[in-house]
Coordinates of C-alpha atoms in Angstrom, one line a residue:
X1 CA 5.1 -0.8 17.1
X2 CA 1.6 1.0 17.0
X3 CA 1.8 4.9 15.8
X4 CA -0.7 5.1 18.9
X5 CA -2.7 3.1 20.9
X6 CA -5.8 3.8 20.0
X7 CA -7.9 2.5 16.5
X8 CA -8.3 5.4 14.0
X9 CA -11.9 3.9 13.1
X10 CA -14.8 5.9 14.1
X11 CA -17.1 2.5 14.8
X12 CA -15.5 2.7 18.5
X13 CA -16.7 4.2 21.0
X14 CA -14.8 2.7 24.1
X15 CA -12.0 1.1 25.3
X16 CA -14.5 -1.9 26.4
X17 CA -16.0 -2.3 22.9
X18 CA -12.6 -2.6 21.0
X19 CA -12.0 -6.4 20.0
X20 CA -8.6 -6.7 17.8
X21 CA -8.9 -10.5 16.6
X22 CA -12.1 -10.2 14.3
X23 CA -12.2 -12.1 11.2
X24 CA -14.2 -11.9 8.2
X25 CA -15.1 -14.7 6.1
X26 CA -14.0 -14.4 2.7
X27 CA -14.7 -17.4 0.0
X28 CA -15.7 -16.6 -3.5
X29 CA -16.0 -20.3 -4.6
X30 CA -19.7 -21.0 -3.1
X31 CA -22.9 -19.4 -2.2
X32 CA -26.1 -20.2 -0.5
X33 CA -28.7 -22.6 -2.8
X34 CA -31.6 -21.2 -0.7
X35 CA -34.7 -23.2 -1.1
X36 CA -38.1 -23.5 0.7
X37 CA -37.7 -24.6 4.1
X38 CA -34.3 -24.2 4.4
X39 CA -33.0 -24.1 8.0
X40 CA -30.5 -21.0 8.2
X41 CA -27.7 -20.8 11.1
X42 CA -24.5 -19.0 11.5
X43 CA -22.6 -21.4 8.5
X44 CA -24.8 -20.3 6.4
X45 CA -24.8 -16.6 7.1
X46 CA -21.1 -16.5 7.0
X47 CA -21.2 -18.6 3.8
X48 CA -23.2 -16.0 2.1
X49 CA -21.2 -13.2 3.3
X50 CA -17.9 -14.7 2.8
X51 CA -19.2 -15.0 -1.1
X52 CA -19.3 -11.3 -1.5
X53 CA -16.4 -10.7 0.3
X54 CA -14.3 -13.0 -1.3
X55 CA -15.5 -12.1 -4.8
X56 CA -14.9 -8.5 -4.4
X57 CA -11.4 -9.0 -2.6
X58 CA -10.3 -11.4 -5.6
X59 CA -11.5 -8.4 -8.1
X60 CA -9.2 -5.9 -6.7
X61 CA -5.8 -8.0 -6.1
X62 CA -6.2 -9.3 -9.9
X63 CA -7.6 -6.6 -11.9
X64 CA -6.2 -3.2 -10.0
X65 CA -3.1 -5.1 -8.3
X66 CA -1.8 -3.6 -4.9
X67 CA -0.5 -0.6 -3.2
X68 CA -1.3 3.1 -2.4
X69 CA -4.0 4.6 -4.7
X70 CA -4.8 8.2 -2.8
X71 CA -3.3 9.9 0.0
X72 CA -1.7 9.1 3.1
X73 CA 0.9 11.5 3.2
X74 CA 4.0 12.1 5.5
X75 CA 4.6 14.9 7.2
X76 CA 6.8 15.8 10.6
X77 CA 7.1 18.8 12.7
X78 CA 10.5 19.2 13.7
X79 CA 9.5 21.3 16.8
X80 CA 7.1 19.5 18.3
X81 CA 8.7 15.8 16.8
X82 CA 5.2 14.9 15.8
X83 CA 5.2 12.3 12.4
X84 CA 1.6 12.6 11.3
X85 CA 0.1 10.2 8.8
X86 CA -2.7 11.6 6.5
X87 CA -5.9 9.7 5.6
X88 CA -5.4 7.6 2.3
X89 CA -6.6 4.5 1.0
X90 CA -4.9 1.7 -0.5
X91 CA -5.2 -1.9 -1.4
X92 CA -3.1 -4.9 0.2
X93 CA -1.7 -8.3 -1.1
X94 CA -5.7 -10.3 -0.5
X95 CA -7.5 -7.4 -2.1
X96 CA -8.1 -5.7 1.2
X97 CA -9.1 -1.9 1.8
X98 CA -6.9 -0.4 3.8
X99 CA -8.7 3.0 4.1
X100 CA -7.6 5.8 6.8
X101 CA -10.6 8.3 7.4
X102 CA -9.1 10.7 10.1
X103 CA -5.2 11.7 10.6
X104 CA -2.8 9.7 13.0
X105 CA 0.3 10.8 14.6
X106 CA 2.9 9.8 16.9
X107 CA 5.9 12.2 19.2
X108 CA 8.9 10.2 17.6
X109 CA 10.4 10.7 21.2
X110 CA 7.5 8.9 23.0
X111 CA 7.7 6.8 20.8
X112 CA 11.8 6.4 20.9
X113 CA 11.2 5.8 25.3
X114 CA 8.8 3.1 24.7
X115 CA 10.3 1.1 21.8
X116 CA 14.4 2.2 22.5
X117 CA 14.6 -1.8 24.1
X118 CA 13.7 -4.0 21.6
X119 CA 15.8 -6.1 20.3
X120 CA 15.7 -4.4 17.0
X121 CA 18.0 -1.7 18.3
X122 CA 20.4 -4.1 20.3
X123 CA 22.9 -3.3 18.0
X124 CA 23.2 0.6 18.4
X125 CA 26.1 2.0 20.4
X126 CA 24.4 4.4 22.3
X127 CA 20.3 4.2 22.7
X128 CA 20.4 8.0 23.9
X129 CA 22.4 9.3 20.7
X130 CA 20.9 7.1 17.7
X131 CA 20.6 7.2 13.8
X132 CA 18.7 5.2 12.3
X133 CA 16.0 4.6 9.5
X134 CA 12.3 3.8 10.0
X135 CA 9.7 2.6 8.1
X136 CA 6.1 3.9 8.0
X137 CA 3.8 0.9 7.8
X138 CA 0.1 0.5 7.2
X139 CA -1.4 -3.3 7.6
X140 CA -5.5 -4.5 7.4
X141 CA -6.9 -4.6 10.8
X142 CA -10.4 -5.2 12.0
X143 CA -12.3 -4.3 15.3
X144 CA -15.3 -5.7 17.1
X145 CA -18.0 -3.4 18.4
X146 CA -21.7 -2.8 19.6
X147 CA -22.2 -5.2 22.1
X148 CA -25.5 -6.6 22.5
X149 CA -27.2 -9.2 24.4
X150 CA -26.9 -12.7 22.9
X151 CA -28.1 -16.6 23.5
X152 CA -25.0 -18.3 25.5
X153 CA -23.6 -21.2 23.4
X154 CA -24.7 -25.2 24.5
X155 CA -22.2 -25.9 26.9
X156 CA -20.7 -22.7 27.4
X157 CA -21.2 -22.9 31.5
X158 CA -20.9 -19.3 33.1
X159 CA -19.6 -17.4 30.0
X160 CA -21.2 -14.1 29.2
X161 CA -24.0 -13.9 26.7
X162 CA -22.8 -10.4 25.4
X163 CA -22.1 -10.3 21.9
X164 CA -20.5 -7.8 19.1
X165 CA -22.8 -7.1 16.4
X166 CA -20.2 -5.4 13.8
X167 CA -17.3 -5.8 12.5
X168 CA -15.4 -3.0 11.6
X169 CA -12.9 -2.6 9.1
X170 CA -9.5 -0.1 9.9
X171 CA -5.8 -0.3 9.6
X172 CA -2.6 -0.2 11.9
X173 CA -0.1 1.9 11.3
X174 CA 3.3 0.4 12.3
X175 CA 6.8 2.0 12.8
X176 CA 9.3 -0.6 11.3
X177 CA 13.2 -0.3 11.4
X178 CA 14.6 -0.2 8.3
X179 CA 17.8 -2.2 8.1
X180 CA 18.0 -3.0 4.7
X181 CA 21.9 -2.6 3.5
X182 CA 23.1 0.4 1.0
X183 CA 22.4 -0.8 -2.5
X184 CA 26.2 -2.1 -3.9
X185 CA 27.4 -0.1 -6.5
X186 CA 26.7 -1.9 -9.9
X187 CA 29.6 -3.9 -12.4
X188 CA 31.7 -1.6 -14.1
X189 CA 31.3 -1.2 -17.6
X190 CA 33.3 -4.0 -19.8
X191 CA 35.4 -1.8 -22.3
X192 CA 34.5 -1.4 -25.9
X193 CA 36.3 -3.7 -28.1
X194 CA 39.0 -2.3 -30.3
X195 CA 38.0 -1.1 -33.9
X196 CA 39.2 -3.5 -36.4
X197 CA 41.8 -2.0 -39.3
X198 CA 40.0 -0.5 -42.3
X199 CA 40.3 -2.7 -45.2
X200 CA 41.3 -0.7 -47.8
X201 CA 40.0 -2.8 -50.5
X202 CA 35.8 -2.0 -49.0
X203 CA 34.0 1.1 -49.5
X204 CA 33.3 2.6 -46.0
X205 CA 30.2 4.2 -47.0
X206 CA 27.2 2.8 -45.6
X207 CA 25.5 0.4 -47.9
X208 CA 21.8 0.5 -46.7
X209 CA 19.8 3.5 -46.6
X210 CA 18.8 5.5 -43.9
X211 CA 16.0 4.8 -41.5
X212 CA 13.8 7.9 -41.9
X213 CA 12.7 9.9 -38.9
X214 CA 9.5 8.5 -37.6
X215 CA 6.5 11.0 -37.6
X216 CA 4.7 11.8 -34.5
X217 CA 2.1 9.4 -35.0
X218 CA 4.1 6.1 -35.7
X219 CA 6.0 7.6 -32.3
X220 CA 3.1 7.2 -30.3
X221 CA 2.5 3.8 -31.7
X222 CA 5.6 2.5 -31.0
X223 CA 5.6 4.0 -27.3
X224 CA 2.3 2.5 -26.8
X225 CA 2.9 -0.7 -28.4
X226 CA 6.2 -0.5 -26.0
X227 CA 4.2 -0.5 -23.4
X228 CA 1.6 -3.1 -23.8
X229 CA 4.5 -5.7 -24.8
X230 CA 5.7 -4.9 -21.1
X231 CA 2.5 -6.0 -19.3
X232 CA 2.8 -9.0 -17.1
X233 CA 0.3 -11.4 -18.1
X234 CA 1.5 -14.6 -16.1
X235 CA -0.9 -16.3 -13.7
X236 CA -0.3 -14.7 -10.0
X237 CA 2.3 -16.1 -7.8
X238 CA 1.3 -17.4 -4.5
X239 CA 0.4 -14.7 -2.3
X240 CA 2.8 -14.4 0.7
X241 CA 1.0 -14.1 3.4
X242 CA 4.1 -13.6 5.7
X243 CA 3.7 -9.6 6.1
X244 CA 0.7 -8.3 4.3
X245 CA 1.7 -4.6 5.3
X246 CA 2.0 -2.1 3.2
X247 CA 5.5 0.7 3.3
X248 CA 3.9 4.5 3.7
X249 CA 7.4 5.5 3.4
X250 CA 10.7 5.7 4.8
X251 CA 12.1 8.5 7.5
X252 CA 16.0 8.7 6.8
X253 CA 18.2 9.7 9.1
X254 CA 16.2 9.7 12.2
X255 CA 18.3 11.4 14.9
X256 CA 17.2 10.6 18.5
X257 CA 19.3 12.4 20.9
X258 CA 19.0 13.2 24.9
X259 CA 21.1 16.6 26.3
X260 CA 20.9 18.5 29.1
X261 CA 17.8 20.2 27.5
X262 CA 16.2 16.8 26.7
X263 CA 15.3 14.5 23.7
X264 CA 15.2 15.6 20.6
X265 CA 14.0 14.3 17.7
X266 CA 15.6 15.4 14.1
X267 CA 15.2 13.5 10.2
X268 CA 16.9 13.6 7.3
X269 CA 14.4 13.1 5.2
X270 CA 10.9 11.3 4.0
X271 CA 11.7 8.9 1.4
X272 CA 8.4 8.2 -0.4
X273 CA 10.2 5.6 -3.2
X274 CA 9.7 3.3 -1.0
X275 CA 5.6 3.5 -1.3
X276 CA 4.1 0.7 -3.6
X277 CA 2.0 2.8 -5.6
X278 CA -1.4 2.1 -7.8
X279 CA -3.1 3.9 -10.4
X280 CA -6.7 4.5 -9.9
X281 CA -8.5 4.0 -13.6
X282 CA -9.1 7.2 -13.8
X283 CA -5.1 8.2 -13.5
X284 CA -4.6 5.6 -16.4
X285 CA -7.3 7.3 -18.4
X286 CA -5.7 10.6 -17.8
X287 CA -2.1 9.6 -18.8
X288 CA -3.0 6.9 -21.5
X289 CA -6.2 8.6 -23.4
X290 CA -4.0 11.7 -24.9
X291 CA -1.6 9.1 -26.4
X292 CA -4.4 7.0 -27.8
X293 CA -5.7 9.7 -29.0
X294 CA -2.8 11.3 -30.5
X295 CA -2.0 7.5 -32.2
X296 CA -5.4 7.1 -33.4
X297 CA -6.2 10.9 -34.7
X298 CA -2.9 12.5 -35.4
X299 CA -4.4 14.7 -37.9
X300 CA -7.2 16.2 -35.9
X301 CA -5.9 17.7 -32.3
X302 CA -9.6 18.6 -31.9
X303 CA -10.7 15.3 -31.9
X304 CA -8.2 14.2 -29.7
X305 CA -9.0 16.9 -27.3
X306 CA -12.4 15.6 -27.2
X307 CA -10.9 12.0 -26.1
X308 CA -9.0 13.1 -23.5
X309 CA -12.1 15.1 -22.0
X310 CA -14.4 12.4 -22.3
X311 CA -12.4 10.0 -20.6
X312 CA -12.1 12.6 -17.4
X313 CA -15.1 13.4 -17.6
X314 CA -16.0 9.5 -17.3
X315 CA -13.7 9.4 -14.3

């Protein structure tokens, strides 16, 4: 369920030139051993490549993690029913960019005629009066383009010896029902036990002495400590390769509805909770550096305005 039909990368330049099943090679255990007189073919190339590739891919997904890190907002008109979808870039489950460079949008109506069949609405009562939720989906796609002329494979008989010369990296943006059930309302509370009876043979006052206030400095410790106790240091799971997309967002209430007048297209809401987010490094050092700072140099707010401008100004 494309937002549109056409790729939002710029490499294309017609319908003929898009190719939608190009791979890269991505392998960050091996490399070339070039040596003198070396015969170099395709494997090789793609060896090489897929070295790079693969190393930088595996440097993302394990040292930044994945989701969202700028942009892509959500916005809908509710007069012309247009959901538009902002550039962004983000970071998927291999370590992939997914990077939008120009704004997409789709008529939720359109949309609603071409889609309203599926089976993933079979259960609505009425497919010209229906509610329901959607999710806003962006997945890793690439495209092949710039065709030249090319040396026909042995064997290959009649087939054309046109080739593509570039792979292009883009994304998809997808428009995902969102069934999911209403979260169930949580355990009630067990009640407190009873007090027991005062024994009137023990002195009620307390018999330790009271835990001073802590100071602003052994705060920030302790909220900082808190936080570094709370990082996830395990090796990484298995990557589930199953649906590598990543949720933009979620419309609620989606309200498509045909009258006399026509289709109309109403929402709730754009629930952006759903998002996977992720920090750039230069978000952490604006949020952790004052903290540090104030742990480190609690004494000397000079110094740790210093520290806090030095680490944006090395973002």
């Amino acid at each position: 369920m494309n937002l549109n039909d056409l790729s939002p990368s710029g490499c294309l330049t017609t319908a003929d030139s898009l190719r939608c099943d190009a791979t890269l090679p991505d392998n960050p255990a091996c490399t070339l051993n070039v040596h003198f007189g070396m015969l170099l073919g395709v494997d090789e190339l793609r060896t090489e490549q897929g070295f790079h590739i693969g190393r930088s891919r595996r440097h993302q997904r394990l040292l930044h993690g994945v989701g969202v890190v700028a942009g892509y907002p959500l916005t809908f008109d509710d007069e012309t029913f247009d959901l538009r979808v902002g550039p962004g870039f983000a970071v998927d489950a291999l370590g992939r960019d997914l990077a939008l460079d120009v704004s997409q949008c789709v008529n939720l109506v359109q949309w609603w005629l071409k889609h309203r069949n599926e089976e993933a609405f079979d259960d609505l009562a009425s497919l010209e009066d229906a509610t329901i939720d959607l999710d806003v989906r962006v997945c890793y796609s690439t495209c092949l383009s710039s065709p030249v002329p090319a040396i026909a494979e042995p064997c290959a008989g009649n087939a054309s010896d046109i080739a593509y010369s570039r792979v292009c990296e883009t994304v998809t943006l997808l428009l995902r029902r969102n069934v999911s059930p209403p979260e169930a309302p949580g355990p009630a509370p067990a009640p407190a036990p009873a007090p027991a009876p005062a024994d009137p043979n023990v002195d009620p006052s307390p018999q330790t002495p009271p835990v001073p206030p802590l100071n602003e400095a052994a705060k920030s410790h302790a909220a900082l400590a808190l936080l570094l106790s709370q990082i996830d240091t395990a090796a990484p799971d298995p990557i589930d390769t199953a649906d590598l997309c990543l949720p933009l967002g979620t419309l609620r209430g989606v309200h498509l509805k045909k009258d006399a007048g026509g289709w109309t297209a109403t929402l709730d809401s754009i629930d952006l909770n759903t998002r996977l987010l992720l920090l750039s490094t230069g978000a952490l050092q604006q949020l952790l550096l004052p903290l540090l700072a104030q742990a480190l140099l609690p004494g000397d707010a000079s110094k740790a305005k210093r520290v806090g401008r030095a680490g944006k100004a090395s973002t």
